[in-house]
PDB file of C-alpha atoms and ligand atoms in Angstrom:
ATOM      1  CA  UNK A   1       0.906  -2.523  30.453  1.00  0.00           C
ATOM      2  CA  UNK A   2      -2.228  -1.580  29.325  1.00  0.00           C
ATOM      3  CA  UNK A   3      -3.224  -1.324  25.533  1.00  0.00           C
ATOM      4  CA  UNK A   4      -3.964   1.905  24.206  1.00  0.00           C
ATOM      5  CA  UNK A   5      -7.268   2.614  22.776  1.00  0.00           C
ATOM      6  CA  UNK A   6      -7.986   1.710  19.539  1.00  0.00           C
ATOM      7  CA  UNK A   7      -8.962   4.494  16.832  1.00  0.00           C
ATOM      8  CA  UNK A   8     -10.901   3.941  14.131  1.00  0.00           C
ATOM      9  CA  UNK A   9      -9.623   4.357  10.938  1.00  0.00           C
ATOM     10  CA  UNK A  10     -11.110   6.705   8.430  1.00  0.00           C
ATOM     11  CA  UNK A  11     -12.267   3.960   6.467  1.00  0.00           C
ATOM     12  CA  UNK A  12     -14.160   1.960   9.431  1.00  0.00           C
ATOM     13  CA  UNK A  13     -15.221   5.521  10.710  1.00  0.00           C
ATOM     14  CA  UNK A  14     -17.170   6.441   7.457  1.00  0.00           C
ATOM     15  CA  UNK A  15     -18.841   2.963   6.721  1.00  0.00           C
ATOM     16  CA  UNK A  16     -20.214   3.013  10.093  1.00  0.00           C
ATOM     17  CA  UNK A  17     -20.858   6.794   9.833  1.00  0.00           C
ATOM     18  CA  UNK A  18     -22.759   6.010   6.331  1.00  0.00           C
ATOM     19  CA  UNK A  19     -24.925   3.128   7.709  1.00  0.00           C
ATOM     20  CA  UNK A  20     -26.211   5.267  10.938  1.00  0.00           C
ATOM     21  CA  UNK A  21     -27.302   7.960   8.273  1.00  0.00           C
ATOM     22  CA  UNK A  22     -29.890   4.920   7.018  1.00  0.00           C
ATOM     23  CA  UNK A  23     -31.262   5.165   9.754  1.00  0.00           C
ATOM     24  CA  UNK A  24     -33.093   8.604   9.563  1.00  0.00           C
ATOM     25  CA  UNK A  25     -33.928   8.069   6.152  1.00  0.00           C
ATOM     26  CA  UNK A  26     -37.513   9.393   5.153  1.00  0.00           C
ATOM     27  CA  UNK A  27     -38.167   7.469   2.481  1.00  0.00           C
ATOM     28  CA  UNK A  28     -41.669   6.183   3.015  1.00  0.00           C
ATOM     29  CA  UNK A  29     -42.699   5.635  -0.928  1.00  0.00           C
ATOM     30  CA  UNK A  30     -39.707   3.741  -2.169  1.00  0.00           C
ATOM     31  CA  UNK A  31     -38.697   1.942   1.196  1.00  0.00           C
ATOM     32  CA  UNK A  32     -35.916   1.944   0.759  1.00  0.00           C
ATOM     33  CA  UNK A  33     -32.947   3.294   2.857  1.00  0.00           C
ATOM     34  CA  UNK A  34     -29.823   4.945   1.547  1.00  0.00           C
ATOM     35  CA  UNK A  35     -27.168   6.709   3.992  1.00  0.00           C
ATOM     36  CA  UNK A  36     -23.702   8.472   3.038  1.00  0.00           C
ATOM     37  CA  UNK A  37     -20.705   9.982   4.546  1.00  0.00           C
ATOM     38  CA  UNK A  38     -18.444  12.325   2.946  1.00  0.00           C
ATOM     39  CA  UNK A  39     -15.067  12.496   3.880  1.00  0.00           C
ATOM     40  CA  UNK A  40     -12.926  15.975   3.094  1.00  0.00           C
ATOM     41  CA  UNK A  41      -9.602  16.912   2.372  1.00  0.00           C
ATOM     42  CA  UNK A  42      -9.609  18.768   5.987  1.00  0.00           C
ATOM     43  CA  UNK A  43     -10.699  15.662   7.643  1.00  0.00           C
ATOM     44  CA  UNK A  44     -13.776  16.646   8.087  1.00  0.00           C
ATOM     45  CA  UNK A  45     -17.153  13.942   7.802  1.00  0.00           C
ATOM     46  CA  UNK A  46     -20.576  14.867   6.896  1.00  0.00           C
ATOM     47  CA  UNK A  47     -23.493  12.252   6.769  1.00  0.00           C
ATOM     48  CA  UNK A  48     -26.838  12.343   4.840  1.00  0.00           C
ATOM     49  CA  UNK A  49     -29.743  10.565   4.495  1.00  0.00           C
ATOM     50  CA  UNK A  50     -32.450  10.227   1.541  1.00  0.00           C
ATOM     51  CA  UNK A  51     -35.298  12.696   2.168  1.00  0.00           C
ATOM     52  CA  UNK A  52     -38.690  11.439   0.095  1.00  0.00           C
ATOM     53  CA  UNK A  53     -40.979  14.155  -1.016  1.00  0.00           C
ATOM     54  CA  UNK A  54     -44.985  13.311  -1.873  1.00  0.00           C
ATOM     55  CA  UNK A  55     -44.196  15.542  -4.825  1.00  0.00           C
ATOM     56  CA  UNK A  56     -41.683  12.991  -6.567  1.00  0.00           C
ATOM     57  CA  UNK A  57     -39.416  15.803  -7.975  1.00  0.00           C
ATOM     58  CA  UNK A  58     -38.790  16.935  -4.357  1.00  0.00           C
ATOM     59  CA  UNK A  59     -36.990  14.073  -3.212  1.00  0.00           C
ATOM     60  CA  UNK A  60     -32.887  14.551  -2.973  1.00  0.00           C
ATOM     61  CA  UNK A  61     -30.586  11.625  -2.433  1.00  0.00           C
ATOM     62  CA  UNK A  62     -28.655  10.855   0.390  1.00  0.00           C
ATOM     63  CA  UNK A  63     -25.390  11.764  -1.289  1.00  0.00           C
ATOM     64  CA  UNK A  64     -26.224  15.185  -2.266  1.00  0.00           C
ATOM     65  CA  UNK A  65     -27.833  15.912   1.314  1.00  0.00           C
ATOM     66  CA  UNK A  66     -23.582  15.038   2.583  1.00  0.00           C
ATOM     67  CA  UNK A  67     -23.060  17.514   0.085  1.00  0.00           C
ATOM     68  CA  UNK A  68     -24.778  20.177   0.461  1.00  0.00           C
ATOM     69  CA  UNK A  69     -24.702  20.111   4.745  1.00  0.00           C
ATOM     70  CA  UNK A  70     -20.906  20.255   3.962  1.00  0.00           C
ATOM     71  CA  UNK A  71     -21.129  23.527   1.805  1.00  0.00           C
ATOM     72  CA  UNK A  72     -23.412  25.357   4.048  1.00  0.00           C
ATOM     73  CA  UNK A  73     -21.625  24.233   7.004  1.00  0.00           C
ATOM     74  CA  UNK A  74     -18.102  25.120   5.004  1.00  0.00           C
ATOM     75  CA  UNK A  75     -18.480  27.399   2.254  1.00  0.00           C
ATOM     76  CA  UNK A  76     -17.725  25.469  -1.191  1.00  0.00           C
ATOM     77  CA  UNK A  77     -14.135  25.399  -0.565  1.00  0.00           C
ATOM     78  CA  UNK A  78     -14.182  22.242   0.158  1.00  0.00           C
ATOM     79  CA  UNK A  79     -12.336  18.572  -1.125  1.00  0.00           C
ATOM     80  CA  UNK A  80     -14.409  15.916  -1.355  1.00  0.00           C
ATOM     81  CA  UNK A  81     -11.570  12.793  -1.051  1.00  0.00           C
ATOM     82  CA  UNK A  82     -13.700   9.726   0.041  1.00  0.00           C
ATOM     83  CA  UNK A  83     -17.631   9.024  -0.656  1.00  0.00           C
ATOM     84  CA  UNK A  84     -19.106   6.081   1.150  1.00  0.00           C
ATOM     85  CA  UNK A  85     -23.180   5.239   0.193  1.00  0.00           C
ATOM     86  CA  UNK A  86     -24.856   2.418   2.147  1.00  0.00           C
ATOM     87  CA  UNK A  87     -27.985   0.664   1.547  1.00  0.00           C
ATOM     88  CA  UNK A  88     -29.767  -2.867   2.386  1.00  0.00           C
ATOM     89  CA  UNK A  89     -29.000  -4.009  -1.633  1.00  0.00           C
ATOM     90  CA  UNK A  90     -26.876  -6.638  -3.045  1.00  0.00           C
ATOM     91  CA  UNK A  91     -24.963  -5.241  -5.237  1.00  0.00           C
ATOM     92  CA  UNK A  92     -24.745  -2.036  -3.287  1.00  0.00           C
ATOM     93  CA  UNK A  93     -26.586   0.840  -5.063  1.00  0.00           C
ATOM     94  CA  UNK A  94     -23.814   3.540  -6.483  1.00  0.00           C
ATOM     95  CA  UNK A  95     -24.465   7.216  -6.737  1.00  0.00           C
ATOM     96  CA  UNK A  96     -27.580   8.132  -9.143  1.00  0.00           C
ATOM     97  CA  UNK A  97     -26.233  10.770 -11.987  1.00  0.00           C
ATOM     98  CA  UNK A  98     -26.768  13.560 -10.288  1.00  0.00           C
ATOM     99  CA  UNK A  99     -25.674  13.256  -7.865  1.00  0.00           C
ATOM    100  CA  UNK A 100     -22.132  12.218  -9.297  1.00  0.00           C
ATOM    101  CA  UNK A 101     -22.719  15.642 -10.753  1.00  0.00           C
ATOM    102  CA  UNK A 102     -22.944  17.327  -7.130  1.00  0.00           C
ATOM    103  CA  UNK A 103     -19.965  15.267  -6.187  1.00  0.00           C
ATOM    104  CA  UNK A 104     -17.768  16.364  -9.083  1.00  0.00           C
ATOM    105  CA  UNK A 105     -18.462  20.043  -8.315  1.00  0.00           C
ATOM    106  CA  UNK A 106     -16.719  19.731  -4.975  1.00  0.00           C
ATOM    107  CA  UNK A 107     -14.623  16.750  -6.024  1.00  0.00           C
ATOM    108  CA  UNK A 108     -10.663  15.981  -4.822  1.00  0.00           C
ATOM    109  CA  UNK A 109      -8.207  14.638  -7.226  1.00  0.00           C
ATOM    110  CA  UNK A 110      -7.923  10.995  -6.170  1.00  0.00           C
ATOM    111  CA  UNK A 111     -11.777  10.619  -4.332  1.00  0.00           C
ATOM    112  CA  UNK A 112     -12.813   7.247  -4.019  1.00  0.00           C
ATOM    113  CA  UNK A 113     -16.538   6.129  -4.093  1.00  0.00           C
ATOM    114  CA  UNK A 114     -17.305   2.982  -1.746  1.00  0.00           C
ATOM    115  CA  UNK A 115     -20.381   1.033  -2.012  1.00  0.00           C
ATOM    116  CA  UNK A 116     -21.335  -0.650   1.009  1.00  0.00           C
ATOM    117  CA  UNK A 117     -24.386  -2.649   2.391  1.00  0.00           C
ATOM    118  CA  UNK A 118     -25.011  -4.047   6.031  1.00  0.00           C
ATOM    119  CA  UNK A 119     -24.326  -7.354   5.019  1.00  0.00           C
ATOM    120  CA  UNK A 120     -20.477  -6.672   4.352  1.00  0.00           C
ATOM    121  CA  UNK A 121     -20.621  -6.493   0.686  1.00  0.00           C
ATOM    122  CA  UNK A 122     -17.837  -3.419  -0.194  1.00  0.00           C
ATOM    123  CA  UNK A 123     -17.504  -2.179  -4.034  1.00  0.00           C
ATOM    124  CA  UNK A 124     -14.760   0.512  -4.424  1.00  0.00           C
ATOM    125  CA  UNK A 125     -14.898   2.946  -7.279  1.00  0.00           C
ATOM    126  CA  UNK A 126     -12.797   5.957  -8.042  1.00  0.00           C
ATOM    127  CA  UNK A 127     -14.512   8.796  -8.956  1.00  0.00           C
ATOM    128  CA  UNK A 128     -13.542   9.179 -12.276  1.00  0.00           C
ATOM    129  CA  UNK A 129     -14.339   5.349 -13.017  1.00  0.00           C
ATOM    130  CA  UNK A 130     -18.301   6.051 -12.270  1.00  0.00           C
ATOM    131  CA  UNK A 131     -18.223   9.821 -14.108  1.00  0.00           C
ATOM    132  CA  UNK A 132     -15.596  10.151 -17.151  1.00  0.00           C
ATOM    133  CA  UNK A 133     -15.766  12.984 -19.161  1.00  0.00           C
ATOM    134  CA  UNK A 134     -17.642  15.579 -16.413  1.00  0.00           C
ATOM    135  CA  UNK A 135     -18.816  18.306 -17.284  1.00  0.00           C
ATOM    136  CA  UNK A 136     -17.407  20.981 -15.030  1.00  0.00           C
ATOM    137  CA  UNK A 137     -17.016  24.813 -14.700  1.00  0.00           C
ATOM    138  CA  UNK A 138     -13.589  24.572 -16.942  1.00  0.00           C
ATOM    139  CA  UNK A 139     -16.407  24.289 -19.874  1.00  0.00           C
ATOM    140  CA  UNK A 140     -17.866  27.897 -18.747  1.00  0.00           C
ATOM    141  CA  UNK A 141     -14.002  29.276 -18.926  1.00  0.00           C
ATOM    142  CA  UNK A 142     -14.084  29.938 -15.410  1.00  0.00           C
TER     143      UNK A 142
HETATM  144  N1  THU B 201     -31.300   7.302  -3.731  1.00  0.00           N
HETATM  145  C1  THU B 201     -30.243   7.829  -3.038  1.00  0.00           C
HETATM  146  O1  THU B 201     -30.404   8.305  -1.900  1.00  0.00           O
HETATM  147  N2  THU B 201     -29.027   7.834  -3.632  1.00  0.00           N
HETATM  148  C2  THU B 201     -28.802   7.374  -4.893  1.00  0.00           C
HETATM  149  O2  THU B 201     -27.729   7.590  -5.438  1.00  0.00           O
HETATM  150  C3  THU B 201     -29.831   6.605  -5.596  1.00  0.00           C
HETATM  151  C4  THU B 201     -31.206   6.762  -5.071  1.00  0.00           C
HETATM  152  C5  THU B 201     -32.635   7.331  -3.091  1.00  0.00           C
HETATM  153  C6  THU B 201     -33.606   8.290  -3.706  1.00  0.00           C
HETATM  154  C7  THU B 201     -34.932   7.656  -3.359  1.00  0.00           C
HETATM  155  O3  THU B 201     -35.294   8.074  -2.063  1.00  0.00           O
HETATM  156  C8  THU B 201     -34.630   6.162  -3.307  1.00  0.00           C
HETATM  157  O4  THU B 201     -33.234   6.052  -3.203  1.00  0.00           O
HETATM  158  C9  THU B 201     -35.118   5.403  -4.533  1.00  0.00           C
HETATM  159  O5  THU B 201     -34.666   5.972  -5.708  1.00  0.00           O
END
């Protein structure tokens, strides 16, 4: 009999969707490479990649480029249940402020935030855990 394929679990399938993303970073004045991939409550995966600017200010992290690709693919409907952010570092680098910001605008109840590096190294996170307190639209009453 022979075995039936083996499918990648959502897990496997967004570390090694996160690490491609490195590699079309453009990140030529900090070298360094960061890659994510978001993973939504309809299943759904979107990648992004840091994007350097020669204006500083213009840069935009990898996680918010996953974000943003999502809502202007999807509308901002959308449940953001699983963040993973790769890089070369040890520790693995975790999401910059705002960019936990970004996340929590789009965020799913229980999202978990995974820190990953090529080398193996894994840190999990929940969401909450990295961004207590957020400041979110229930503040504006809306
Ligand atoms: N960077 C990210 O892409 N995500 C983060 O959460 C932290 C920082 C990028 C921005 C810049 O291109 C480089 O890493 C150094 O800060």
């Amino acid at each position: 009999m022979s075995e039936s394929p083996k499918i990648p679990s959502p897990a496997a399938l967004l570390k090694e969707q996160a690490i491609a993303a490195m590699n079309h970073s453009y990140s030529p004045y900090s070298k360094k490479s960061v890659g994510a991939a978001i993973h939504l409550s309809n299943g759904k995966i979107f990648t992004g990649c840091n994007i350097e600017n020669s204006s500083f200010g213009g840069t935009v992290c990898a996680e918010r480029v996953a974000v943003w690709k999502a809502v202007s693919e999807l509308g901002g409907d959308i449940q953001i249940t699983d963040v993973y952010v790769a890089t070369e570092a040890s520790p693995p680098w975790s999401p910059c402020g705002l960019c936990r910001q970004v996340i929590n605008e789009f965020v799913a109840k229980e999202c978990k935030v995974v820190l990953i590096n090529k080398t193996g190294e894994e840190l999990s996170f929940t969401h909450q855990e990295l961004l207590p307190q957020a400041f979110d639209r229930s503040a504006l009453e809306i």
